[in-house]
mmCIF file with all atom_site columns, C-alpha atoms in Angstrom:
data_model
loop_
_atom_site.group_PDB
_atom_site.id
_atom_site.type_symbol
_atom_site.label_atom_id
_atom_site.label_alt_id
_atom_site.label_comp_id
_atom_site.label_asym_id
_atom_site.label_entity_id
_atom_site.label_seq_id
_atom_site.pdbx_PDB_ins_code
_atom_site.Cartn_x
_atom_site.Cartn_y
_atom_site.Cartn_z
_atom_site.occupancy
_atom_site.B_iso_or_equiv
_atom_site.pdbx_formal_charge
_atom_site.auth_seq_id
_atom_site.auth_comp_id
_atom_site.auth_asym_id
_atom_site.auth_atom_id
_atom_site.pdbx_PDB_model_num
ATOM 1  C CA . MET W 1 1  ? 0.000  0.000   0.000   1.00 88.00 ? 1116 MET W CA 1
ATOM 2  C CA . LEU W 1 2  ? 2.830  2.391   0.828   1.00 88.00 ? 1117 LEU W CA 1
ATOM 3  C CA . ILE W 1 3  ? 4.626  1.669   -2.443  1.00 88.00 ? 1118 ILE W CA 1
ATOM 4  C CA . ILE W 1 4  ? 1.399  2.376   -4.332  1.00 90.00 ? 1119 ILE W CA 1
ATOM 5  C CA . GLY W 1 5  ? 1.188  5.741   -2.533  1.00 88.00 ? 1120 GLY W CA 1
ATOM 6  C CA . LEU W 1 6  ? 4.788  6.582   -3.472  1.00 87.00 ? 1121 LEU W CA 1
ATOM 7  C CA . VAL W 1 7  ? 4.247  5.625   -7.109  1.00 89.00 ? 1122 VAL W CA 1
ATOM 8  C CA . ALA W 1 8  ? 0.958  7.547   -7.318  1.00 90.00 ? 1123 ALA W CA 1
ATOM 9  C CA . GLY W 1 9  ? 2.597  10.617  -5.783  1.00 87.00 ? 1124 GLY W CA 1
ATOM 10 C CA . SER W 1 10 ? 5.507  10.371  -8.215  1.00 87.00 ? 1125 SER W CA 1
ATOM 11 C CA . LEU W 1 11 ? 3.125  10.145  -11.163 1.00 88.00 ? 1126 LEU W CA 1
ATOM 12 C CA . VAL W 1 12 ? 1.236  13.238  -9.976  1.00 88.00 ? 1127 VAL W CA 1
ATOM 13 C CA . GLY W 1 13 ? 4.585  14.980  -9.518  1.00 85.00 ? 1128 GLY W CA 1
ATOM 14 C CA . GLN W 1 14 ? 5.571  14.160  -13.092 1.00 86.00 ? 1129 GLN W CA 1
ATOM 15 C CA . LEU W 1 15 ? 2.274  15.582  -14.335 1.00 87.00 ? 1130 LEU W CA 1
ATOM 16 C CA . LEU W 1 16 ? 2.830  18.819  -12.381 1.00 86.00 ? 1131 LEU W CA 1
ATOM 17 C CA . VAL W 1 17 ? 6.397  19.432  -13.646 1.00 85.00 ? 1132 VAL W CA 1
ATOM 18 C CA . SER W 1 18 ? 5.084  21.683  -16.412 1.00 85.00 ? 1133 SER W CA 1
ATOM 19 C CA . VAL W 1 19 ? 3.378  24.038  -13.900 1.00 85.00 ? 1134 VAL W CA 1
ATOM 20 C CA . PRO W 1 20 ? 6.004  26.641  -12.881 1.00 86.00 ? 1135 PRO W CA 1
ATOM 21 C CA . ALA W 1 21 ? 4.072  27.816  -9.805  1.00 86.00 ? 1136 ALA W CA 1
ATOM 22 C CA . LEU W 1 22 ? 4.320  24.312  -8.278  1.00 83.00 ? 1137 LEU W CA 1
ATOM 23 C CA . SER W 1 23 ? 8.020  23.755  -8.905  1.00 83.00 ? 1138 SER W CA 1
ATOM 24 C CA . PHE W 1 24 ? 8.706  23.517  -5.151  1.00 85.00 ? 1139 PHE W CA 1
ATOM 25 C CA . LEU W 1 25 ? 6.471  20.429  -5.004  1.00 84.00 ? 1140 LEU W CA 1
ATOM 26 C CA . THR W 1 26 ? 8.165  18.655  -7.902  1.00 84.00 ? 1141 THR W CA 1
ATOM 27 C CA . LYS W 1 27 ? 11.843 19.279  -7.078  1.00 86.00 ? 1142 LYS W CA 1
ATOM 28 C CA . SER W 1 28 ? 13.337 15.816  -6.507  1.00 86.00 ? 1143 SER W CA 1
ATOM 29 C CA . VAL W 1 29 ? 16.057 14.505  -4.222  1.00 89.00 ? 1144 VAL W CA 1
ATOM 30 C CA . ASN W 1 30 ? 17.950 11.340  -5.136  1.00 91.00 ? 1145 ASN W CA 1
ATOM 31 C CA . LEU W 1 31 ? 18.612 8.841   -2.361  1.00 91.00 ? 1146 LEU W CA 1
ATOM 32 C CA . SER W 1 32 ? 20.801 5.835   -3.069  1.00 94.00 ? 1147 SER W CA 1
ATOM 33 C CA . TRP W 1 33 ? 22.173 2.887   -1.122  1.00 94.00 ? 1148 TRP W CA 1
ATOM 34 C CA . GLU W 1 34 ? 24.704 0.473   -2.597  1.00 95.00 ? 1149 GLU W CA 1
ATOM 35 C CA . PRO W 1 35 ? 25.497 -2.506  -0.353  1.00 95.00 ? 1150 PRO W CA 1
ATOM 36 C CA . LYS W 1 36 ? 28.418 -4.656  -1.540  1.00 95.00 ? 1151 LYS W CA 1
ATOM 37 C CA . ALA W 1 37 ? 30.242 -7.670  -0.145  1.00 95.00 ? 1152 ALA W CA 1
ATOM 38 C CA . ASP W 1 38 ? 32.864 -10.160 -1.250  1.00 93.00 ? 1153 ASP W CA 1
ATOM 39 C CA . LEU W 1 39 ? 32.729 -13.195 1.050   1.00 93.00 ? 1154 LEU W CA 1
ATOM 40 C CA . LEU W 1 40 ? 35.000 -15.430 -1.097  1.00 92.00 ? 1155 LEU W CA 1
ATOM 41 C CA . VAL W 1 41 ? 32.093 -17.807 -1.745  1.00 94.00 ? 1156 VAL W CA 1
ATOM 42 C CA . ILE W 1 42 ? 29.494 -15.198 -2.632  1.00 94.00 ? 1157 ILE W CA 1
ATOM 43 C CA . LYS W 1 43 ? 29.944 -11.743 -4.042  1.00 95.00 ? 1158 LYS W CA 1
ATOM 44 C CA . TYR W 1 44 ? 27.051 -9.332  -4.388  1.00 94.00 ? 1159 TYR W CA 1
ATOM 45 C CA . ASP W 1 45 ? 26.574 -5.770  -5.464  1.00 95.00 ? 1160 ASP W CA 1
ATOM 46 C CA . LEU W 1 46 ? 23.133 -4.178  -5.154  1.00 95.00 ? 1161 LEU W CA 1
ATOM 47 C CA . GLN W 1 47 ? 21.966 -0.696  -5.971  1.00 95.00 ? 1162 GLN W CA 1
ATOM 48 C CA . PHE W 1 48 ? 18.806 0.887   -4.577  1.00 93.00 ? 1163 PHE W CA 1
ATOM 49 C CA . GLN W 1 49 ? 17.817 4.356   -5.704  1.00 91.00 ? 1164 GLN W CA 1
ATOM 50 C CA . MET W 1 50 ? 14.799 6.464   -4.772  1.00 87.00 ? 1165 MET W CA 1
ATOM 51 C CA . LYS W 1 51 ? 13.806 9.784   -6.251  1.00 86.00 ? 1166 LYS W CA 1
ATOM 52 C CA . LEU W 1 52 ? 11.627 11.618  -3.727  1.00 86.00 ? 1167 LEU W CA 1
ATOM 53 C CA . ASN W 1 53 ? 9.713  14.857  -4.038  1.00 87.00 ? 1168 ASN W CA 1
ATOM 54 C CA . LEU W 1 54 ? 7.145  16.515  -1.814  1.00 89.00 ? 1169 LEU W CA 1
ATOM 55 C CA . ILE W 1 55 ? 4.197  15.169  -3.829  1.00 89.00 ? 1170 ILE W CA 1
ATOM 56 C CA . SER W 1 56 ? 5.443  11.565  -3.500  1.00 89.00 ? 1171 SER W CA 1
ATOM 57 C CA . LEU W 1 57 ? 5.822  12.017  0.263   1.00 89.00 ? 1172 LEU W CA 1
ATOM 58 C CA . LEU W 1 58 ? 2.251  13.320  0.406   1.00 89.00 ? 1173 LEU W CA 1
ATOM 59 C CA . GLY W 1 59 ? 1.182  10.203  -1.517  1.00 90.00 ? 1174 GLY W CA 1
ATOM 60 C CA . LEU W 1 60 ? 3.020  8.055   1.034   1.00 90.00 ? 1175 LEU W CA 1
ATOM 61 C CA . ILE W 1 61 ? 1.262  9.817   3.911   1.00 92.00 ? 1176 ILE W CA 1
ATOM 62 C CA . ALA W 1 62 ? -2.116 9.457   2.189   1.00 92.00 ? 1177 ALA W CA 1
ATOM 63 C CA . ALA W 1 63 ? -1.499 5.736   1.610   1.00 93.00 ? 1178 ALA W CA 1
ATOM 64 C CA . PHE W 1 64 ? -0.562 5.284   5.269   1.00 93.00 ? 1179 PHE W CA 1
ATOM 65 C CA . TRP W 1 65 ? -3.734 7.124   6.310   1.00 94.00 ? 1180 TRP W CA 1
ATOM 66 C CA . VAL W 1 66 ? -5.907 4.966   4.028   1.00 92.00 ? 1181 VAL W CA 1
ATOM 67 C CA . TYR W 1 67 ? -4.218 1.815   5.348   1.00 91.00 ? 1182 TYR W CA 1
ATOM 68 C CA . ARG W 1 68 ? -4.913 2.830   8.951   1.00 92.00 ? 1183 ARG W CA 1
ATOM 69 C CA . LYS W 1 69 ? -8.596 3.439   8.107   1.00 91.00 ? 1184 LYS W CA 1
ATOM 70 C CA . MET W 1 70 ? -9.004 -0.062  6.611   1.00 88.00 ? 1185 MET W CA 1
#
């Protein structure tokens, strides 16, 4: 449910990019996490990246609120 809220908020943010008055809502921040390990038997390298803006956070909060009401 929370991922759906983030995705919905990101989609609304992408739709509002063309509106100059709402540019503060659509300015994104990139967050990344890259865990790596070489354990001689197994070696892994993962990359997680999130692009958050204020609209996507509002979507996350709305999804959390809807989930609590269910």
